[in-house]
């Protein structure tokens, strides 16, 4: 972040859970104060950027910093609020570093919900959602988005599918369609009207079970897609599918 | 890999640097023998798959394994040789885990060359190419590709650009075009005939310098592209660009 911001008026960018308004002050957490003061070594008076997912982006100056936290004096709104496309990522979680990675990358690529789902062949039994959230927030700070992906609790695939509204296109990245050129994700997405709401579904490394496949083939408003002839790991598949979606149907257009 | 291969005739898949032919034997390294015997716990007689980047994919049975290495008795060729698209990835390297990650993911996404290049704002001074190669080979084993990406030595951007043939399309992922919908990478790629050879260029987190930008804007056969409105980290940008290329111009079609 420090590199990107060398010539930037704001020397850091933070997500805060507080209203942002003219002449206001915002408190930052102990960890954020440590980041500003000790990691970035920013002196009092430095301009930083703030967002809260609702009030757009604001500039403010560092007014006070100590070991308990800090205070930022807001100056002006620099961007009005905009939201990322309404795009869920449903995925069978993977282990440790690659799970952090999925949360970071999905956040950078503008997912609105990040939802780990339990499938039959999923080998993970617990997911720390605070850790996913921390990764998603940090990525949102870096990537300059103005909203933050909502992290959903680890639940059964069936629960997520039941919560999906009928008009939310399900984009099933089906490992059994690997290499099927007629299911190529970009071709499939380019052939439809860009949906207002979508959910990408990535399976576990062992694939979906026969019972899950049967359910998925019967789901309404579902596009079965292929991510090419090679076997992709779950994290690579998630990033590839999110990028293709944003490029063809989302906010890269 | 063990999960993916639960119902697969070959219980592991290895890259070897040796000819593969009928009735032949192949020796595997100490590390590969450790992987087969101790990590995967495969008994003698187990069928595994082998590839060398030239002779397609072969099945063979584990004939001998000890602490020094092992021997595989080849049985039959299961796939003829095919090569990934002629697609280079040029990128300003990043630190540690994310550098390993780029090599893995570029390999999964079928890059033919992985080439770390030195740019003015690049903060890395050394790259361990053996480590990049190990990551690329491991990913090739997992992803079922039959070739292995060539890892190039860390050299100046100018050197890589000079080696690029005139008919190799340069796809410049230009952070200054972020959000410019008319440069959207998938739109730009869909508007041209799929090139036979291409090179994706990803800059460092500080972007390209004014001097580099001047050179790049004057390069022939260069497509300036955008990866959307958010700032992507270098590894995310590389994966996103490779996926979009393979989907629109490469072997996902």
Tab-separated table of C-alpha atoms in Angstrom:
chain	number	residue	atom	x	y	z
A	1	UNK	CA	0.000	0.000	0.000
A	2	UNK	CA	2.831	2.407	0.818
A	3	UNK	CA	4.264	1.974	-2.665
A	4	UNK	CA	1.021	2.590	-4.487
A	5	UNK	CA	0.470	5.701	-2.432
A	6	UNK	CA	3.838	7.357	-2.915
A	7	UNK	CA	2.338	10.175	-4.983
A	8	UNK	CA	-1.148	9.918	-3.603
A	9	UNK	CA	-2.649	12.675	-1.445
A	10	UNK	CA	-3.865	10.082	1.075
A	11	UNK	CA	-1.066	8.046	2.591
A	12	UNK	CA	-3.216	5.192	3.851
A	13	UNK	CA	-6.756	3.933	3.412
A	14	UNK	CA	-8.843	2.494	6.215
A	15	UNK	CA	-12.223	0.871	6.621
A	16	UNK	CA	-14.076	2.140	9.682
A	17	UNK	CA	-17.349	1.072	11.249
A	18	UNK	CA	-18.651	4.586	11.933
A	19	UNK	CA	-20.561	7.336	10.083
A	20	UNK	CA	-18.477	9.661	7.904
A	21	UNK	CA	-19.687	13.260	7.715
A	22	UNK	CA	-18.443	16.824	7.348
A	23	UNK	CA	-16.621	18.238	10.372
A	24	UNK	CA	-16.792	14.838	12.030
A	25	UNK	CA	-14.215	12.864	13.909
A	26	UNK	CA	-13.699	9.121	13.654
A	27	UNK	CA	-11.934	6.865	16.104
A	28	UNK	CA	-9.716	4.111	14.787
A	29	UNK	CA	-8.913	0.838	16.531
A	30	UNK	CA	-5.732	-0.045	18.407
A	31	UNK	CA	-4.596	-2.138	15.417
A	32	UNK	CA	-5.282	0.667	12.955
A	33	UNK	CA	-3.425	3.147	15.167
A	34	UNK	CA	-0.463	0.754	15.283
A	35	UNK	CA	-0.574	0.451	11.497
A	36	UNK	CA	-0.666	4.219	10.948
A	37	UNK	CA	1.902	5.148	13.573
A	38	UNK	CA	4.321	2.237	13.690
A	39	UNK	CA	4.050	0.426	10.383
A	40	UNK	CA	3.481	3.389	8.058
A	41	UNK	CA	5.170	5.881	10.428
A	42	UNK	CA	2.749	8.625	9.496
A	43	UNK	CA	3.051	11.810	11.585
A	44	UNK	CA	0.061	13.646	13.039
A	45	UNK	CA	-1.532	15.852	10.379
A	46	UNK	CA	-1.081	13.302	7.592
A	47	UNK	CA	-4.021	12.932	5.217
A	48	UNK	CA	-5.533	9.469	5.011
A	49	UNK	CA	-8.631	8.074	3.250
A	50	UNK	CA	-11.549	6.430	5.034
A	51	UNK	CA	-14.614	4.467	3.927
A	52	UNK	CA	-17.366	2.643	5.770
A	53	UNK	CA	-19.328	0.951	2.990
A	54	UNK	CA	-22.096	3.581	3.094
A	55	UNK	CA	-20.862	7.155	3.001
A	56	UNK	CA	-18.385	7.067	0.110
A	57	UNK	CA	-14.711	7.901	0.574
A	58	UNK	CA	-13.528	10.690	2.839
A	59	UNK	CA	-10.238	12.340	3.529
A	60	UNK	CA	-9.221	13.104	7.056
A	61	UNK	CA	-6.095	14.077	8.942
A	62	UNK	CA	-4.539	12.117	11.756
A	63	UNK	CA	-5.409	14.084	14.847
A	64	UNK	CA	-4.254	11.785	17.653
A	65	UNK	CA	-2.585	8.377	17.881
A	66	UNK	CA	-1.605	6.318	20.890
A	67	UNK	CA	-1.421	2.702	21.983
A	68	UNK	CA	-5.167	2.527	22.615
A	69	UNK	CA	-6.322	3.878	19.260
A	70	UNK	CA	-6.505	7.136	17.411
A	71	UNK	CA	-8.668	9.934	16.120
A	72	UNK	CA	-9.059	11.209	12.566
A	73	UNK	CA	-10.537	14.636	11.745
A	74	UNK	CA	-12.616	14.328	8.580
A	75	UNK	CA	-12.075	17.015	5.958
A	76	UNK	CA	-14.058	16.260	2.790
A	77	UNK	CA	-15.785	13.547	0.826
A	78	UNK	CA	-13.588	12.580	-2.141
A	79	UNK	CA	-15.882	10.002	-3.767
A	80	UNK	CA	-19.600	9.301	-3.420
A	81	UNK	CA	-20.648	5.798	-2.410
A	82	UNK	CA	-20.723	3.160	-5.154
A	83	UNK	CA	-21.261	-0.536	-4.622
A	84	UNK	CA	-19.673	-3.538	-6.267
A	85	UNK	CA	-21.897	-5.757	-8.438
A	86	UNK	CA	-24.297	-8.017	-6.541
A	87	UNK	CA	-22.137	-11.108	-6.920
A	88	UNK	CA	-21.841	-13.909	-4.416
A	89	UNK	CA	-18.967	-16.334	-4.272
A	90	UNK	CA	-19.997	-19.724	-2.879
A	91	UNK	CA	-17.059	-22.066	-2.416
A	92	UNK	CA	-16.088	-25.214	-0.552
A	93	UNK	CA	-13.336	-23.964	1.742
A	94	UNK	CA	-9.736	-25.109	1.475
A	95	UNK	CA	-6.954	-25.055	4.020
A	96	UNK	CA	-5.196	-22.134	5.711
A	97	UNK	CA	-3.226	-19.820	3.451
A	98	UNK	CA	-5.313	-20.594	0.402
A	99	UNK	CA	-8.491	-19.799	2.305
A	100	UNK	CA	-7.115	-16.376	3.311
A	101	UNK	CA	-6.173	-15.969	-0.280
A	102	UNK	CA	-9.683	-16.614	-1.562
A	103	UNK	CA	-11.102	-13.988	0.807
A	104	UNK	CA	-8.489	-11.417	-0.261
A	105	UNK	CA	-8.818	-12.069	-3.960
A	106	UNK	CA	-12.622	-12.233	-3.960
A	107	UNK	CA	-12.593	-8.885	-2.187
A	108	UNK	CA	-10.181	-7.379	-4.727
A	109	UNK	CA	-12.363	-8.713	-7.526
A	110	UNK	CA	-15.467	-7.088	-6.110
A	111	UNK	CA	-17.524	-9.986	-4.725
A	112	UNK	CA	-20.404	-8.718	-2.569
A	113	UNK	CA	-20.712	-11.908	-0.482
A	114	UNK	CA	-18.073	-14.460	0.335
A	115	UNK	CA	-19.753	-17.637	1.454
A	116	UNK	CA	-17.903	-20.824	2.413
A	117	UNK	CA	-20.253	-23.775	1.890
A	118	UNK	CA	-20.030	-27.337	3.120
A	119	UNK	CA	-20.221	-29.964	0.405
A	120	UNK	CA	-20.021	-33.725	0.685
A	121	UNK	CA	-16.365	-33.996	-0.359
A	122	UNK	CA	-15.221	-30.866	1.485
A	123	UNK	CA	-12.361	-31.700	3.855
A	124	UNK	CA	-12.669	-28.689	6.139
A	125	UNK	CA	-14.837	-28.804	9.241
A	126	UNK	CA	-14.394	-25.279	10.641
A	127	UNK	CA	-13.882	-21.834	9.144
A	128	UNK	CA	-12.850	-18.804	11.185
A	129	UNK	CA	-15.134	-16.158	9.795
A	130	UNK	CA	-13.437	-13.296	11.688
A	131	UNK	CA	-10.253	-14.223	9.869
A	132	UNK	CA	-12.009	-14.263	6.497
A	133	UNK	CA	-13.512	-10.879	7.330
A	134	UNK	CA	-10.130	-9.401	8.279
A	135	UNK	CA	-8.677	-10.577	4.983
A	136	UNK	CA	-11.622	-9.188	3.020
A	137	UNK	CA	-11.415	-5.803	4.760
A	138	UNK	CA	-7.668	-5.476	4.269
A	139	UNK	CA	-8.082	-6.248	0.575
A	140	UNK	CA	-10.941	-3.733	0.285
A	141	UNK	CA	-8.669	-1.062	1.797
A	142	UNK	CA	-5.961	-1.794	-0.751
A	143	UNK	CA	-8.142	-2.205	-3.782
A	144	UNK	CA	-9.944	1.126	-3.325
A	145	UNK	CA	-13.423	-0.356	-3.353
A	146	UNK	CA	-15.976	1.565	-1.309
A	147	UNK	CA	-17.886	-1.374	0.072
A	148	UNK	CA	-16.775	-4.500	1.869
A	149	UNK	CA	-17.779	-8.045	0.993
A	150	UNK	CA	-20.115	-9.619	3.504
A	151	UNK	CA	-18.642	-12.776	4.995
A	152	UNK	CA	-21.256	-15.468	5.501
A	153	UNK	CA	-21.089	-18.233	8.075
A	154	UNK	CA	-19.905	-21.652	6.920
A	155	UNK	CA	-23.111	-23.486	6.080
A	156	UNK	CA	-24.342	-26.377	3.985
A	157	UNK	CA	-24.448	-25.867	0.235
A	158	UNK	CA	-28.191	-26.589	0.401
A	159	UNK	CA	-28.670	-23.675	2.824
A	160	UNK	CA	-26.932	-21.246	0.483
A	161	UNK	CA	-28.867	-22.536	-2.512
A	162	UNK	CA	-32.118	-22.132	-0.572
A	163	UNK	CA	-31.256	-18.520	0.289
A	164	UNK	CA	-30.472	-17.698	-3.331
A	165	UNK	CA	-33.370	-15.738	-4.882
A	166	UNK	CA	-34.920	-17.168	-8.062
A	167	UNK	CA	-33.586	-14.319	-10.170
A	168	UNK	CA	-29.991	-14.704	-8.984
A	169	UNK	CA	-28.130	-16.517	-11.767
A	170	UNK	CA	-26.169	-19.483	-10.419
A	171	UNK	CA	-22.873	-19.872	-12.283
A	172	UNK	CA	-21.806	-23.424	-11.560
A	173	UNK	CA	-18.119	-23.956	-12.288
A	174	UNK	CA	-18.402	-27.642	-12.965
A	175	UNK	CA	-15.149	-29.555	-12.889
A	176	UNK	CA	-16.799	-32.333	-14.919
A	177	UNK	CA	-17.207	-29.813	-17.766
A	178	UNK	CA	-13.440	-29.139	-17.842
A	179	UNK	CA	-12.420	-28.634	-21.435
A	180	UNK	CA	-16.000	-28.573	-22.782
A	181	UNK	CA	-15.597	-25.607	-25.127
A	182	UNK	CA	-19.377	-25.140	-25.387
A	183	UNK	CA	-19.470	-24.426	-21.652
A	184	UNK	CA	-16.525	-21.954	-21.724
A	185	UNK	CA	-17.455	-19.450	-19.021
A	186	UNK	CA	-16.874	-16.317	-21.114
A	187	UNK	CA	-18.843	-17.677	-24.081
A	188	UNK	CA	-21.691	-18.713	-21.772
A	189	UNK	CA	-21.760	-15.331	-20.029
A	190	UNK	CA	-21.492	-13.342	-23.258
A	191	UNK	CA	-24.536	-15.191	-24.608
A	192	UNK	CA	-26.911	-13.947	-21.902
A	193	UNK	CA	-28.121	-10.544	-20.790
A	194	UNK	CA	-25.859	-9.494	-17.908
A	195	UNK	CA	-27.774	-10.540	-14.791
A	196	UNK	CA	-28.473	-8.055	-12.009
A	197	UNK	CA	-27.578	-10.659	-9.414
A	198	UNK	CA	-25.369	-13.705	-9.677
A	199	UNK	CA	-23.652	-16.347	-7.554
A	200	UNK	CA	-20.528	-18.205	-8.615
A	201	UNK	CA	-20.217	-21.741	-7.205
A	202	UNK	CA	-16.810	-23.439	-6.907
A	203	UNK	CA	-16.601	-27.013	-5.666
A	204	UNK	CA	-14.082	-28.741	-3.411
A	205	UNK	CA	-10.924	-30.313	-4.808
A	206	UNK	CA	-12.657	-33.705	-4.807
A	207	UNK	CA	-15.512	-32.320	-6.916
A	208	UNK	CA	-19.236	-32.439	-6.236
A	209	UNK	CA	-20.854	-35.725	-5.170
A	210	UNK	CA	-23.318	-37.510	-7.464
A	211	UNK	CA	-26.182	-36.390	-5.192
A	212	UNK	CA	-24.998	-32.757	-5.314
A	213	UNK	CA	-24.594	-32.938	-9.083
A	214	UNK	CA	-28.150	-34.174	-9.379
A	215	UNK	CA	-29.449	-31.229	-7.341
A	216	UNK	CA	-27.351	-28.738	-9.298
A	217	UNK	CA	-28.492	-30.001	-12.692
A	218	UNK	CA	-32.096	-29.417	-11.583
A	219	UNK	CA	-31.621	-25.894	-10.198
A	220	UNK	CA	-33.470	-23.217	-12.179
A	221	UNK	CA	-31.577	-20.253	-13.610
A	222	UNK	CA	-28.236	-22.059	-13.486
A	223	UNK	CA	-25.436	-21.794	-16.036
A	224	UNK	CA	-23.057	-24.772	-16.160
A	225	UNK	CA	-19.627	-23.443	-17.044
A	226	UNK	CA	-16.109	-24.665	-17.749
A	227	UNK	CA	-12.848	-23.056	-16.727
A	228	UNK	CA	-10.819	-24.726	-19.443
A	229	UNK	CA	-9.063	-28.026	-19.965
A	230	UNK	CA	-6.711	-27.958	-16.993
A	231	UNK	CA	-7.657	-28.955	-13.452
A	232	UNK	CA	-7.618	-25.737	-11.393
A	233	UNK	CA	-7.235	-25.640	-7.651
A	234	UNK	CA	-10.240	-24.179	-5.864
A	235	UNK	CA	-8.593	-20.799	-5.217
A	236	UNK	CA	-7.438	-20.425	-8.828
A	237	UNK	CA	-10.899	-21.383	-10.067
A	238	UNK	CA	-12.536	-18.778	-7.809
A	239	UNK	CA	-10.254	-15.978	-9.015
A	240	UNK	CA	-10.579	-16.983	-12.669
A	241	UNK	CA	-14.379	-17.154	-12.513
A	242	UNK	CA	-14.709	-13.827	-10.664
A	243	UNK	CA	-12.440	-12.098	-13.203
A	244	UNK	CA	-14.363	-13.524	-16.179
A	245	UNK	CA	-17.676	-12.499	-14.614
A	246	UNK	CA	-16.603	-8.938	-13.853
A	247	UNK	CA	-15.097	-8.563	-17.340
A	248	UNK	CA	-18.151	-9.868	-19.237
A	249	UNK	CA	-21.125	-9.057	-16.980
A	250	UNK	CA	-19.803	-6.958	-14.134
A	251	UNK	CA	-18.172	-3.607	-13.566
A	252	UNK	CA	-15.178	-3.950	-15.869
A	253	UNK	CA	-17.513	-3.114	-18.751
B	1	UNK	CA	-3.847	-34.287	-5.340
B	2	UNK	CA	-4.783	-37.367	-3.258
B	3	UNK	CA	-8.373	-36.167	-3.085
B	4	UNK	CA	-8.721	-35.542	-6.794
B	5	UNK	CA	-7.301	-38.969	-7.532
B	6	UNK	CA	-9.490	-41.037	-5.237
B	7	UNK	CA	-11.269	-42.729	-8.140
B	8	UNK	CA	-8.532	-42.207	-10.685
B	9	UNK	CA	-6.556	-45.134	-12.096
B	10	UNK	CA	-3.272	-43.273	-11.501
B	11	UNK	CA	-2.719	-42.455	-7.836
B	12	UNK	CA	-0.115	-39.733	-8.410
B	13	UNK	CA	1.239	-37.731	-11.319
B	14	UNK	CA	4.898	-36.824	-11.717
B	15	UNK	CA	7.000	-34.762	-14.065
B	16	UNK	CA	10.253	-36.522	-15.011
B	17	UNK	CA	13.211	-35.344	-17.013
B	18	UNK	CA	13.659	-38.543	-19.013
B	19	UNK	CA	12.289	-40.136	-22.208
B	20	UNK	CA	9.001	-42.058	-21.860
B	21	UNK	CA	8.599	-45.085	-24.128
B	22	UNK	CA	7.022	-48.531	-24.280
B	23	UNK	CA	8.623	-51.153	-22.042
B	24	UNK	CA	10.867	-48.492	-20.540
B	25	UNK	CA	11.847	-47.755	-16.982
B	26	UNK	CA	12.152	-44.321	-15.458
B	27	UNK	CA	14.029	-43.353	-12.331
B	28	UNK	CA	12.494	-40.818	-9.985
B	29	UNK	CA	14.364	-38.501	-7.647
B	30	UNK	CA	14.845	-38.898	-3.929
B	31	UNK	CA	12.155	-36.244	-3.334
B	32	UNK	CA	9.691	-37.946	-5.661
B	33	UNK	CA	10.357	-41.320	-4.015
B	34	UNK	CA	9.696	-39.726	-0.620
B	35	UNK	CA	6.459	-38.251	-1.946
B	36	UNK	CA	5.238	-41.562	-3.383
B	37	UNK	CA	6.309	-43.785	-0.487
B	38	UNK	CA	5.985	-41.604	2.599
B	39	UNK	CA	3.548	-38.814	1.751
B	40	UNK	CA	1.134	-40.724	-0.472
B	41	UNK	CA	2.005	-44.141	1.067
B	42	UNK	CA	1.636	-45.922	-2.241
B	43	UNK	CA	2.706	-49.580	-2.232
B	44	UNK	CA	4.877	-51.120	-4.944
B	45	UNK	CA	2.776	-52.022	-7.961
B	46	UNK	CA	0.619	-48.864	-7.730
B	47	UNK	CA	-0.160	-47.200	-11.061
B	48	UNK	CA	1.011	-43.600	-11.389
B	49	UNK	CA	1.055	-41.141	-14.296
B	50	UNK	CA	4.202	-39.563	-15.734
B	51	UNK	CA	4.905	-36.795	-18.228
B	52	UNK	CA	8.061	-35.101	-19.442
B	53	UNK	CA	6.801	-32.260	-21.641
B	54	UNK	CA	7.513	-34.186	-24.859
B	55	UNK	CA	6.193	-37.722	-24.905
B	56	UNK	CA	2.613	-37.258	-23.705
B	57	UNK	CA	1.305	-38.911	-20.553
B	58	UNK	CA	2.220	-42.456	-19.588
B	59	UNK	CA	1.108	-44.834	-16.936
B	60	UNK	CA	3.645	-46.865	-15.052
B	61	UNK	CA	3.773	-49.011	-11.932
B	62	UNK	CA	6.005	-48.371	-8.965
B	63	UNK	CA	8.698	-50.994	-9.279
B	64	UNK	CA	11.147	-49.958	-6.563
B	65	UNK	CA	11.355	-47.194	-3.947
B	66	UNK	CA	14.027	-46.422	-1.381
B	67	UNK	CA	15.637	-43.444	0.305
B	68	UNK	CA	17.797	-42.696	-2.718
B	69	UNK	CA	15.048	-42.667	-5.351
B	70	UNK	CA	12.849	-45.117	-7.193
B	71	UNK	CA	12.053	-46.859	-10.428
B	72	UNK	CA	8.818	-46.875	-12.397
B	73	UNK	CA	8.044	-49.488	-15.044
B	74	UNK	CA	6.178	-47.800	-17.896
B	75	UNK	CA	3.082	-49.581	-19.169
B	76	UNK	CA	1.268	-47.517	-21.789
B	77	UNK	CA	0.823	-44.025	-23.176
B	78	UNK	CA	-2.511	-42.657	-21.958
B	79	UNK	CA	-2.452	-39.284	-23.761
B	80	UNK	CA	-0.451	-37.989	-26.724
B	81	UNK	CA	1.608	-34.839	-26.192
B	82	UNK	CA	-0.246	-31.522	-26.400
B	83	UNK	CA	1.182	-28.148	-25.553
B	84	UNK	CA	-0.345	-25.169	-23.803
B	85	UNK	CA	-0.892	-21.995	-25.859
B	86	UNK	CA	2.248	-19.990	-26.638
B	87	UNK	CA	1.616	-17.426	-23.908
B	88	UNK	CA	4.274	-15.657	-21.899
B	89	UNK	CA	3.676	-14.026	-18.557
B	90	UNK	CA	6.009	-11.077	-17.944
B	91	UNK	CA	5.668	-9.630	-14.460
B	92	UNK	CA	7.531	-7.472	-11.988
B	93	UNK	CA	8.155	-9.905	-9.121
B	94	UNK	CA	6.640	-9.502	-5.682
B	95	UNK	CA	7.704	-10.900	-2.361
B	96	UNK	CA	7.871	-14.485	-1.116
B	97	UNK	CA	4.571	-16.343	-0.854
B	98	UNK	CA	2.914	-14.245	-3.517
B	99	UNK	CA	5.778	-14.940	-5.925
B	100	UNK	CA	5.405	-18.708	-5.399
B	101	UNK	CA	1.739	-18.167	-5.943
B	102	UNK	CA	2.217	-16.468	-9.304
B	103	UNK	CA	4.387	-19.348	-10.533
B	104	UNK	CA	1.817	-21.928	-9.381
B	105	UNK	CA	-1.181	-20.133	-10.764
B	106	UNK	CA	0.449	-19.211	-14.090
B	107	UNK	CA	1.339	-22.870	-14.476
B	108	UNK	CA	-2.224	-23.967	-13.693
B	109	UNK	CA	-3.524	-21.443	-16.194
B	110	UNK	CA	-1.267	-22.773	-18.952
B	111	UNK	CA	1.398	-20.076	-19.397
B	112	UNK	CA	4.255	-21.333	-21.569
B	113	UNK	CA	6.864	-18.960	-20.132
B	114	UNK	CA	6.984	-17.358	-16.716
B	115	UNK	CA	9.311	-14.412	-16.851
B	116	UNK	CA	10.015	-12.111	-13.884
B	117	UNK	CA	11.154	-8.749	-15.250
B	118	UNK	CA	12.878	-5.860	-13.536
B	119	UNK	CA	11.081	-2.544	-13.839
B	120	UNK	CA	11.995	0.823	-12.424
B	121	UNK	CA	9.598	0.670	-9.465
B	122	UNK	CA	10.128	-3.036	-8.764
B	123	UNK	CA	11.190	-3.572	-5.152
B	124	UNK	CA	12.719	-7.020	-5.540
B	125	UNK	CA	16.398	-7.429	-6.344
B	126	UNK	CA	16.744	-11.227	-6.533
B	127	UNK	CA	14.491	-14.062	-7.662
B	128	UNK	CA	15.265	-17.731	-6.983
B	129	UNK	CA	14.462	-19.300	-10.297
B	130	UNK	CA	14.828	-22.872	-8.998
B	131	UNK	CA	12.075	-22.102	-6.544
B	132	UNK	CA	9.827	-20.665	-9.249
B	133	UNK	CA	10.525	-23.775	-11.339
B	134	UNK	CA	9.655	-26.126	-8.464
B	135	UNK	CA	6.356	-24.294	-7.974
B	136	UNK	CA	5.570	-24.392	-11.688
B	137	UNK	CA	6.356	-28.126	-11.946
B	138	UNK	CA	4.287	-29.027	-8.897
B	139	UNK	CA	1.342	-27.087	-10.312
B	140	UNK	CA	1.789	-28.761	-13.728
B	141	UNK	CA	1.635	-32.171	-12.003
B	142	UNK	CA	-1.602	-31.242	-10.284
B	143	UNK	CA	-3.273	-29.489	-13.162
B	144	UNK	CA	-2.825	-32.372	-15.620
B	145	UNK	CA	-1.069	-30.281	-18.237
B	146	UNK	CA	1.438	-32.197	-20.368
B	147	UNK	CA	4.062	-29.497	-20.669
B	148	UNK	CA	5.808	-27.351	-18.102
B	149	UNK	CA	6.155	-23.584	-18.202
B	150	UNK	CA	9.680	-22.417	-18.916
B	151	UNK	CA	11.014	-20.231	-16.107
B	152	UNK	CA	13.103	-17.369	-17.426
B	153	UNK	CA	15.877	-15.641	-15.529
B	154	UNK	CA	15.024	-12.342	-13.820
B	155	UNK	CA	16.019	-9.730	-16.403
B	156	UNK	CA	15.258	-6.158	-17.328
B	157	UNK	CA	11.890	-5.446	-18.896
B	158	UNK	CA	13.769	-4.084	-21.936
B	159	UNK	CA	15.512	-7.447	-22.400
B	160	UNK	CA	12.237	-9.326	-22.415
B	161	UNK	CA	10.659	-6.819	-24.796
B	162	UNK	CA	13.661	-7.147	-27.121
B	163	UNK	CA	13.331	-10.930	-27.155
B	164	UNK	CA	9.641	-10.753	-27.985
B	165	UNK	CA	9.088	-11.522	-31.690
B	166	UNK	CA	7.212	-8.888	-33.742
B	167	UNK	CA	4.224	-11.169	-34.189
B	168	UNK	CA	3.841	-11.878	-30.470
B	169	UNK	CA	0.952	-9.715	-29.243
B	170	UNK	CA	1.901	-7.769	-26.129
B	171	UNK	CA	-1.057	-7.482	-23.762
B	172	UNK	CA	-0.162	-4.624	-21.472
B	173	UNK	CA	-2.237	-4.644	-18.294
B	174	UNK	CA	-1.983	-0.957	-17.660
B	175	UNK	CA	-2.900	0.176	-14.160
B	176	UNK	CA	-3.429	3.705	-15.496
B	177	UNK	CA	-6.276	2.325	-17.622
B	178	UNK	CA	-8.057	0.964	-14.545
B	179	UNK	CA	-11.769	1.384	-15.077
B	180	UNK	CA	-11.466	2.475	-18.715
B	181	UNK	CA	-14.303	0.337	-20.077
B	182	UNK	CA	-13.062	0.742	-23.660
B	183	UNK	CA	-9.855	-1.066	-22.655
B	184	UNK	CA	-11.642	-3.924	-20.823
B	185	UNK	CA	-9.366	-6.912	-21.458
B	186	UNK	CA	-12.093	-9.281	-22.638
B	187	UNK	CA	-13.612	-6.706	-25.014
B	188	UNK	CA	-10.170	-5.885	-26.400
B	189	UNK	CA	-9.270	-9.559	-26.883
B	190	UNK	CA	-12.645	-10.459	-28.395
B	191	UNK	CA	-12.184	-7.710	-31.002
B	192	UNK	CA	-9.035	-9.234	-32.523
B	193	UNK	CA	-8.230	-12.522	-34.250
B	194	UNK	CA	-6.838	-14.816	-31.554
B	195	UNK	CA	-3.065	-14.422	-31.836
B	196	UNK	CA	-0.815	-17.451	-32.250
B	197	UNK	CA	1.630	-15.988	-29.736
B	198	UNK	CA	1.076	-13.525	-26.943
B	199	UNK	CA	2.753	-12.062	-23.860
B	200	UNK	CA	0.863	-10.633	-20.891
B	201	UNK	CA	2.682	-7.842	-19.032
B	202	UNK	CA	1.869	-7.048	-15.393
B	203	UNK	CA	3.601	-4.132	-13.685
B	204	UNK	CA	4.876	-3.727	-10.148
B	205	UNK	CA	2.650	-2.475	-7.349
B	206	UNK	CA	4.056	1.020	-7.860
B	207	UNK	CA	3.097	0.955	-11.552
B	208	UNK	CA	5.301	1.619	-14.559
B	209	UNK	CA	7.578	4.669	-14.601
B	210	UNK	CA	6.975	7.531	-17.048
B	211	UNK	CA	9.961	6.350	-19.120
B	212	UNK	CA	8.610	2.785	-19.230
B	213	UNK	CA	5.151	4.033	-20.128
B	214	UNK	CA	6.635	5.984	-23.024
B	215	UNK	CA	8.393	2.874	-24.349
B	216	UNK	CA	5.273	0.745	-23.938
B	217	UNK	CA	3.010	3.183	-25.744
B	218	UNK	CA	5.392	3.014	-28.725
B	219	UNK	CA	5.712	-0.766	-28.897
B	220	UNK	CA	4.197	-2.301	-32.058
B	221	UNK	CA	1.533	-4.994	-31.794
B	222	UNK	CA	0.602	-4.000	-28.261
B	223	UNK	CA	-2.887	-4.034	-26.753
B	224	UNK	CA	-3.415	-1.699	-23.787
B	225	UNK	CA	-5.900	-3.361	-21.463
B	226	UNK	CA	-7.757	-2.706	-18.234
B	227	UNK	CA	-8.567	-5.168	-15.464
B	228	UNK	CA	-11.482	-3.183	-14.119
B	229	UNK	CA	-12.012	-0.308	-11.725
B	230	UNK	CA	-10.406	-1.760	-8.597
B	231	UNK	CA	-6.670	-1.750	-7.906
B	232	UNK	CA	-5.510	-5.366	-8.131
B	233	UNK	CA	-2.385	-6.691	-6.522
B	234	UNK	CA	0.167	-8.015	-9.002
B	235	UNK	CA	-0.630	-11.671	-8.347
B	236	UNK	CA	-4.386	-11.143	-8.703
B	237	UNK	CA	-3.828	-9.173	-11.915
B	238	UNK	CA	-1.671	-11.955	-13.370
B	239	UNK	CA	-4.259	-14.649	-12.637
B	240	UNK	CA	-7.157	-12.524	-13.889
B	241	UNK	CA	-5.376	-11.648	-17.154
B	242	UNK	CA	-4.278	-15.238	-17.816
B	243	UNK	CA	-7.822	-16.522	-17.231
B	244	UNK	CA	-9.356	-13.900	-19.537
B	245	UNK	CA	-6.786	-14.669	-22.251
B	246	UNK	CA	-7.276	-18.429	-22.117
B	247	UNK	CA	-11.061	-18.003	-22.124
B	248	UNK	CA	-11.191	-15.618	-25.090
B	249	UNK	CA	-8.105	-16.451	-27.175
B	250	UNK	CA	-6.553	-19.561	-25.647
B	251	UNK	CA	-7.420	-23.174	-25.058
B	252	UNK	CA	-10.644	-22.755	-23.093
B	253	UNK	CA	-12.394	-22.187	-26.413
